[in-house]
Short mmCIF file of C-alpha atoms and ligand atoms in Angstrom, two decimals:
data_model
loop_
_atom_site.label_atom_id
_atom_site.label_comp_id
_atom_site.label_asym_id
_atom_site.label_seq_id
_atom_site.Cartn_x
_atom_site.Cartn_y
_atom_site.Cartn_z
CA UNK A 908 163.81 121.84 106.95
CA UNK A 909 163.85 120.62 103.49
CA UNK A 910 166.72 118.57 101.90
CA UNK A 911 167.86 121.43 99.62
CA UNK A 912 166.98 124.29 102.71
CA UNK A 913 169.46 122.33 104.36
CA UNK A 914 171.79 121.92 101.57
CA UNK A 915 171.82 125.82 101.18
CA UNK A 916 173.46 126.27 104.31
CA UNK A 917 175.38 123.34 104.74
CA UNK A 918 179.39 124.07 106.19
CA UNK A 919 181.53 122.84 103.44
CA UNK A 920 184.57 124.45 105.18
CA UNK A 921 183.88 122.96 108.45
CA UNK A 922 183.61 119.24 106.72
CA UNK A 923 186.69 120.36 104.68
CA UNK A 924 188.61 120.74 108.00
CA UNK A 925 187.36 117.35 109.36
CA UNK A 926 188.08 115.35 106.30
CA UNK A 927 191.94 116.89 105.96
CA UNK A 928 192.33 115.83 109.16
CA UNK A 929 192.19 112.12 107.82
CA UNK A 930 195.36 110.37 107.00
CA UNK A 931 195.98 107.37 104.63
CA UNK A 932 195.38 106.74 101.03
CA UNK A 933 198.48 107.49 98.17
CA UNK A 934 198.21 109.51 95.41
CA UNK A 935 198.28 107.69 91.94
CA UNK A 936 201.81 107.11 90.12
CA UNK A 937 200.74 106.00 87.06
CA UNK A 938 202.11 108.92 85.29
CA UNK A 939 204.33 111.59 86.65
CA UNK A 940 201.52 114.59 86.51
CA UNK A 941 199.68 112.53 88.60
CA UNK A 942 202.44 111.16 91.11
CA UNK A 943 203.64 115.00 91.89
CA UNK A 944 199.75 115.74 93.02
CA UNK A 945 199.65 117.29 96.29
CA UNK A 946 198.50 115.07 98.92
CA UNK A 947 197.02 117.64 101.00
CA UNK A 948 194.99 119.06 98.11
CA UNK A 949 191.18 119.32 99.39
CA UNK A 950 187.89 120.93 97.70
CA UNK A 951 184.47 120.37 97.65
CA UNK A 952 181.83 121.94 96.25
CA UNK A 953 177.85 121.30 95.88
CA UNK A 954 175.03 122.53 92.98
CA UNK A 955 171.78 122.33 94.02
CA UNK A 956 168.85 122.05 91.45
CA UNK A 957 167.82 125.33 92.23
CA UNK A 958 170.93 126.71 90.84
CA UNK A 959 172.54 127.34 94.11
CA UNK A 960 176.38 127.06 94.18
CA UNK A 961 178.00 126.14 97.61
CA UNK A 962 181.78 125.67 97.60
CA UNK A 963 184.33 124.96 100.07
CA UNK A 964 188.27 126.56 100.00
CA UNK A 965 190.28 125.20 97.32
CA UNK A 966 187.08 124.33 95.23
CA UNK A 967 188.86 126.01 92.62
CA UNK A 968 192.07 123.81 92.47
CA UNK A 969 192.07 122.09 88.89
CA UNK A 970 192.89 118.46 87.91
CA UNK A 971 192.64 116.14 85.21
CA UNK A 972 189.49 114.84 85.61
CA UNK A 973 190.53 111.07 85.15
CA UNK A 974 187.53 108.24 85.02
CA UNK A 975 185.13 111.18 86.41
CA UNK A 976 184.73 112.02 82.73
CA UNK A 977 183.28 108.38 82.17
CA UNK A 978 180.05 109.03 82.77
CA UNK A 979 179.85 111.93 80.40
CA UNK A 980 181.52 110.06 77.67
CA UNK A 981 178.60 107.44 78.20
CA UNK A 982 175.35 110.48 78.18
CA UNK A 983 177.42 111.70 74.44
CA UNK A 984 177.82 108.20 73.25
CA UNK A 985 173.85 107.66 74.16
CA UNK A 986 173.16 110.68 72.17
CA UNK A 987 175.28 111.00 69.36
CA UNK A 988 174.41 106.76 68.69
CA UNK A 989 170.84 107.33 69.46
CA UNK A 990 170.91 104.73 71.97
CA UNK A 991 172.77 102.28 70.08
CA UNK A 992 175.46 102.69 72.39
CA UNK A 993 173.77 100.52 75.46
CA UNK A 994 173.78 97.51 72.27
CA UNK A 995 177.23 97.42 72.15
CA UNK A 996 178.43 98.12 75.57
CA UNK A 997 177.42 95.90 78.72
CA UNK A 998 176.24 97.72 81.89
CA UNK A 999 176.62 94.93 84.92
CA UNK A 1000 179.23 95.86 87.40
CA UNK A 1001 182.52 93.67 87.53
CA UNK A 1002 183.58 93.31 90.75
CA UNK A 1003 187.06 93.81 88.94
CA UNK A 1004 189.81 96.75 88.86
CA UNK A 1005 188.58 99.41 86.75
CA UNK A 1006 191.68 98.65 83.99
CA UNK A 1007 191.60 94.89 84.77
CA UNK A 1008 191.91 93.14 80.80
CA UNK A 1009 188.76 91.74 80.83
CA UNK A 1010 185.58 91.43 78.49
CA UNK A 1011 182.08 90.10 78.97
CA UNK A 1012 181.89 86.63 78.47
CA UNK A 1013 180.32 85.68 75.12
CA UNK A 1014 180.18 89.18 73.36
CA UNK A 1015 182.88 90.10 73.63
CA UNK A 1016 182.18 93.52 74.56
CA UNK A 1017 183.21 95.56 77.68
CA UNK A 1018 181.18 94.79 81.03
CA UNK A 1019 180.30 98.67 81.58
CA UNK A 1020 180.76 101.84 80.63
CA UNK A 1021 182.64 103.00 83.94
CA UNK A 1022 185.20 100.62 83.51
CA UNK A 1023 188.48 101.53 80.93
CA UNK A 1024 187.26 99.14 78.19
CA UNK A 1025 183.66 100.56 78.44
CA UNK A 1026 185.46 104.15 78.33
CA UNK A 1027 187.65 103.57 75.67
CA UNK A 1028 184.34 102.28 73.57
CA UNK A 1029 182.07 105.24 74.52
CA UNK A 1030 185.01 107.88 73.36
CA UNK A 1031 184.84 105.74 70.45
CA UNK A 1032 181.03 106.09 69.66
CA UNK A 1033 181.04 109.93 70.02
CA UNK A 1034 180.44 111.95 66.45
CA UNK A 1035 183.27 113.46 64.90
CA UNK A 1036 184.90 111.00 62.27
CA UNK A 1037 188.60 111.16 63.22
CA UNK A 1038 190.61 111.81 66.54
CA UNK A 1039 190.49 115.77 66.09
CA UNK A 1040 186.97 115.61 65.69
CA UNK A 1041 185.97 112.79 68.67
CA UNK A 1042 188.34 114.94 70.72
CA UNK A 1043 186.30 118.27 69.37
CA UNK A 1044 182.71 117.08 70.11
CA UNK A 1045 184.30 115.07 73.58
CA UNK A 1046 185.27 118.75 75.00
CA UNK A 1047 182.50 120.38 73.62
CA UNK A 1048 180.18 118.00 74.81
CA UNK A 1049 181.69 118.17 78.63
CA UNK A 1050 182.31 121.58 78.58
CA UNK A 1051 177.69 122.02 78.05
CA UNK A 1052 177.61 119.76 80.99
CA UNK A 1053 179.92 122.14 83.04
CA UNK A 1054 178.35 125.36 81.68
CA UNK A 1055 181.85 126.40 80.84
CA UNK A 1056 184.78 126.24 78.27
CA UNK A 1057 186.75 123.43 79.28
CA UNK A 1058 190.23 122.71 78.50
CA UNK A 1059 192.85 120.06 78.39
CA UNK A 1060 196.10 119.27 79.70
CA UNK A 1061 198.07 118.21 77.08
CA UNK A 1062 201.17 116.81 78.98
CA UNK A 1063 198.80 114.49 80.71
CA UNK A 1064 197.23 113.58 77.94
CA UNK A 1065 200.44 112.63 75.99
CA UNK A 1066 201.50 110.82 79.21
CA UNK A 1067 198.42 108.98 79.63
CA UNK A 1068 198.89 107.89 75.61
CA UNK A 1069 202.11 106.88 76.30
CA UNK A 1070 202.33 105.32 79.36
CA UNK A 1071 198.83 103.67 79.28
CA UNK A 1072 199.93 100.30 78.41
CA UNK A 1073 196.51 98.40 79.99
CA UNK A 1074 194.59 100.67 78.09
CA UNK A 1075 196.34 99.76 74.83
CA UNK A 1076 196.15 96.36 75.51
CA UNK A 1077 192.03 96.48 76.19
CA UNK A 1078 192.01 98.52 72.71
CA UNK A 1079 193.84 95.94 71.02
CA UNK A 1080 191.54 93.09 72.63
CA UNK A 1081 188.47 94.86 71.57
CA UNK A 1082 190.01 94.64 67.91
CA UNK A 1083 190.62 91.35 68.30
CA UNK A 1084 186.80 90.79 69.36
CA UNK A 1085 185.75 92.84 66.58
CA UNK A 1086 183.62 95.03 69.15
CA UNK A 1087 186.15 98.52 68.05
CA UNK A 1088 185.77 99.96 65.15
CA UNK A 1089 188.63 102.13 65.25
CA UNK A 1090 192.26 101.60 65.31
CA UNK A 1091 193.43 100.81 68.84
CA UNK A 1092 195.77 103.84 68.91
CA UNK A 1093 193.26 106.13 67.78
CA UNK A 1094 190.76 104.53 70.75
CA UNK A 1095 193.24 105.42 73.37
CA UNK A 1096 194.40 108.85 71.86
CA UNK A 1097 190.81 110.51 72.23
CA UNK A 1098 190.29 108.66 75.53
CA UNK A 1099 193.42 109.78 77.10
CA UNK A 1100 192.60 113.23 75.95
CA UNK A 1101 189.34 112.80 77.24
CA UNK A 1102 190.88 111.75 80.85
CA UNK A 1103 193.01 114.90 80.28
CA UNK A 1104 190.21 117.69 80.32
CA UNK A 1105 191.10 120.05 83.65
CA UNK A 1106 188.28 120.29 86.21
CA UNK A 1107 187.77 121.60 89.95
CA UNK A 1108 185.70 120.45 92.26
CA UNK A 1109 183.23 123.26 91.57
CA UNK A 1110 183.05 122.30 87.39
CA UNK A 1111 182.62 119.14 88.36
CA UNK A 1112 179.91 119.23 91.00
CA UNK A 1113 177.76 121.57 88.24
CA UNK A 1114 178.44 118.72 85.45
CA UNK A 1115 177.31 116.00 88.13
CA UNK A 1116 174.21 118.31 88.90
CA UNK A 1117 173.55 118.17 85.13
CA UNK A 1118 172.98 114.73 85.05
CA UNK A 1119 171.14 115.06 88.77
CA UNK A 1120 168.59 117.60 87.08
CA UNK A 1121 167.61 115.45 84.58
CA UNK A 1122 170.36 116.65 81.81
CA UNK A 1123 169.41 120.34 81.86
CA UNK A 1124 172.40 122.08 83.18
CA UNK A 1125 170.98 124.00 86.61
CA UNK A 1126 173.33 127.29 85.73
CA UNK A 1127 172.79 127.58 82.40
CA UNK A 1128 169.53 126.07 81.78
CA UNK A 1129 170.47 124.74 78.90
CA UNK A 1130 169.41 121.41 78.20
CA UNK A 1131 172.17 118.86 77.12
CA UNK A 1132 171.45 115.30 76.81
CA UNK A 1133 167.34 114.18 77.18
CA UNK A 1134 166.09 112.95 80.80
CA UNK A 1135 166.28 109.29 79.44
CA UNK A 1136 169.79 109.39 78.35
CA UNK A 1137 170.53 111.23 82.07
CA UNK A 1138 168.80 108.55 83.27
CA UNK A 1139 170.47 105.60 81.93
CA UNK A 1140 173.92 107.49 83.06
CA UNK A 1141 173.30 108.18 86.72
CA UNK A 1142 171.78 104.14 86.78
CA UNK A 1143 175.29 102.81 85.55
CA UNK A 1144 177.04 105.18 87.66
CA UNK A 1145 174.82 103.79 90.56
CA UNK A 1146 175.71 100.25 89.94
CA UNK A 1147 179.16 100.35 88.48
CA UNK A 1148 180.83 104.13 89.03
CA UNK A 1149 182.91 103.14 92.14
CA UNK A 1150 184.57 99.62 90.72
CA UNK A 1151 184.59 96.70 92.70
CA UNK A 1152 183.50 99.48 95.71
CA UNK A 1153 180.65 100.01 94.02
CA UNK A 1154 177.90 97.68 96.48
CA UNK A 1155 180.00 99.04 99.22
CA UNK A 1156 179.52 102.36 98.10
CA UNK A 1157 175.74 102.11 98.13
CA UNK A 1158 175.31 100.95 100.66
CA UNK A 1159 177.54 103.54 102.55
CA UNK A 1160 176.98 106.55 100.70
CA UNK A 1161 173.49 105.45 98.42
CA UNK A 1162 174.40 108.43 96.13
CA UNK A 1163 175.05 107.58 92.56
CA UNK A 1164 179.15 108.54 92.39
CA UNK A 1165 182.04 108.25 89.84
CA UNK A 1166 185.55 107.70 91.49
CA UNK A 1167 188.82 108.77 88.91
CA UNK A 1168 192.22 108.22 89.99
CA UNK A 1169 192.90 112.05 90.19
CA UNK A 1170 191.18 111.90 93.49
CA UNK A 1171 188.20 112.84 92.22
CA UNK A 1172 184.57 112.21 92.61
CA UNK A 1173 181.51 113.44 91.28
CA UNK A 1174 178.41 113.11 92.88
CA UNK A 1175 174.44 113.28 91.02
CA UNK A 1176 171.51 112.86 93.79
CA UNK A 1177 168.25 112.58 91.47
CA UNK A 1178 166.69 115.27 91.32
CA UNK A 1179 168.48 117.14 94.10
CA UNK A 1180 171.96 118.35 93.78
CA UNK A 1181 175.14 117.74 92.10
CA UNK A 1182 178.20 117.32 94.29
CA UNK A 1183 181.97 116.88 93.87
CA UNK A 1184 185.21 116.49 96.17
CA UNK A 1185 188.84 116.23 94.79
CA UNK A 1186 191.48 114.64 97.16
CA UNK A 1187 194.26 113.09 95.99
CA UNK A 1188 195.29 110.19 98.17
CA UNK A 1189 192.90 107.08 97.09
CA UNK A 1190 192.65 103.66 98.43
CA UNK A 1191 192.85 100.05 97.24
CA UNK A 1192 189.85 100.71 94.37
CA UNK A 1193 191.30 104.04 93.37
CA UNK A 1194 188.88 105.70 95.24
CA UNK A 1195 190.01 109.26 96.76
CA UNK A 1196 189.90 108.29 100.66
CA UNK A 1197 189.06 112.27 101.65
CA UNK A 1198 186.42 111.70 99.18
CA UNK A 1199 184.70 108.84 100.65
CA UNK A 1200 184.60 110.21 103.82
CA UNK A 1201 183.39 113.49 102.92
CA UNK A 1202 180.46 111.82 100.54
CA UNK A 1203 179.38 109.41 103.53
CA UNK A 1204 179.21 112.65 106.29
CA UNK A 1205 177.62 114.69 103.37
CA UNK A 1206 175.26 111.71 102.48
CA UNK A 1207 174.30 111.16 106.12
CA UNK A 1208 174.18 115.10 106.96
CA UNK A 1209 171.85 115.98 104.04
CA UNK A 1210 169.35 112.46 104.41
CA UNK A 1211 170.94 111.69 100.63
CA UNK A 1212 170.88 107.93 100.63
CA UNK A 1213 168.57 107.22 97.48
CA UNK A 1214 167.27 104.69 99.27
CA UNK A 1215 166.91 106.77 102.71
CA UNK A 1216 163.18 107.09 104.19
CA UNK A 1217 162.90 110.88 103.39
CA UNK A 1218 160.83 112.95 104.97
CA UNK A 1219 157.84 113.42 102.09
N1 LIG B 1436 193.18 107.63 82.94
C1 LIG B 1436 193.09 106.56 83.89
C2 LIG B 1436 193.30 105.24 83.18
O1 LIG B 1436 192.84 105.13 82.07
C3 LIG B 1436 191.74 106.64 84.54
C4 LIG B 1436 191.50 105.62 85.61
C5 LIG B 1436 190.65 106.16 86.78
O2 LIG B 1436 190.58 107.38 86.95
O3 LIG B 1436 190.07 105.32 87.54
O4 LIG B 1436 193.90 104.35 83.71
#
């Protein structure tokens, strides 16, 4: 059977039931929406290129979407900078946390687009002029990928403005460096809004399949960002989405992944499928430890592994 035959019937619920059974992991207390997350929160959900929606229970449970909107912020910054954006932005993996106060050596500008600083750059690089209209084209732009109207959560995003001291501090750095152009507040207003936007595991498996398919969205057919800008993304995500867990990750799963600290993840398997899982408890690198699990089964289950010997 093909890859995709296979994926069409695959038991979500059944690897939902295994993965719950898995304890360890805490949820994320860096602000209080966050810390009351319910552990035993689970859903998973996959979009194959085809169009084909496969979801598990709970695929519909919302959260903020976290760093799982970095890659997207990188595919608008691509477009709306007409490339300009991979000038200004490293794209080698740290090895570092993904808020650790850090910039590449001799640039001064952040190491990748996955990690806060890179974030904080890309939401910066977005059309719109001012915050309302960064934030505008940000939702906009995400809610295309998702094939939906998107929304945000605006206590988290006032909490995350607030309470996101690191981020304030990499905003302020990247003043000091002369590699932002905007005022540090404003940086971390529109990303923190951007970290905000409310997914499920469904939304977020269609706007991973986007990328997967090239950048035309697989439900709506609507085309979003060209194949080179997908391209670019779902490289960056492949090297740097999961922190320093990324070289684990590859090797592990092999499926180009973004981690957020919402318990999220968002898979995009070239040319295949689009996947997502959303389990709060994460591990040391603020990756969702449900998640991990479920992506290596899935991975292994479904011959995923980009670098896999697939049947031709
Ligand atoms: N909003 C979080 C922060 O900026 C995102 C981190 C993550 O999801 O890994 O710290």
């Amino acid at each position: 059977m093909s890859r995709l035959a296979e994926a069409r019937t695959y038991d979500l619920d059944a690897l939902r039931d295994r993965v719950l059974a898995e304890p360890g992991g805490s949820v994320n207390e860096s602000i209080p929406q966050l810390a009351a997350a319910d552990p035993d929160l689970c859903g998973l959900a996959l979009v194959l290129a085809d169009g084909t929606v496969r979801t598990s229970a709970r695929a519909d449970a919302a959260v903020s979407v976290q760093s799982a909107v970095k890659p997207f912020l990188f595919a608008l910054a691509l477009l709306d900078t007409g490339g300009r954006a991979l000038d200004e932005i490293g794209i080698e993996p740290t090895g570092e946390a993904f808020d650790a106060i850090k910039l590449e050596t001799g640039t001064g500008r952040p190491p990748n687009p996955m990690v806060n600083a890179g974030a904080l750059l890309t939401a910066a690089l977005v059309d719109g002029g001012d915050v309302d209209g960064r934030d505008e084209r940000i939702l906009c732009g995400l809610s295309a990928f998702a094939g939906q109207e998107l929304e945000v959560d605006e206590d988290v995003a006032r909490s995350e403005h607030l309470l996101g001291d690191r981020n304030h501090a990499l905003a302020h750095l990247m003043r000091a460096e002369g590699t932002l152009a905007v005022s540090a507040d404003d940086a971390v207003a529109v990303y923190a809004r951007a970290c905000a936007v409310l997914v499920d595991a469904r939304t977020l498996a269609v706007m991973g399949a986007t990328l997967a398919c090239g950048g035309v969205n697989p439900i709506t057919g609507r085309r979003v960002v060209p194949t080179e800008v997908a391209r670019d993304v779902v490289s960056v995500m492949a090297t740097c989405g999961v922190y320093d867990g990324s070289g684990r990750w590859m090797r592990s799963v092999g499926v180009p992944a973004k981690s957020s600290v919402s318990g999220g993840i968002v898979l995009s398997a070239p040319g295949l499928l689009g996947g997502a899982v959303l389990s709060p408890p994460l591990d040391e690198q603020g990756t969702s430890v449900r998640g991990r699990i479920a992506c290596e089964t899935l991975s292994a289950d479904l011959d995923l592994h980009v670098f896999g010997s697939h049947a031709a």
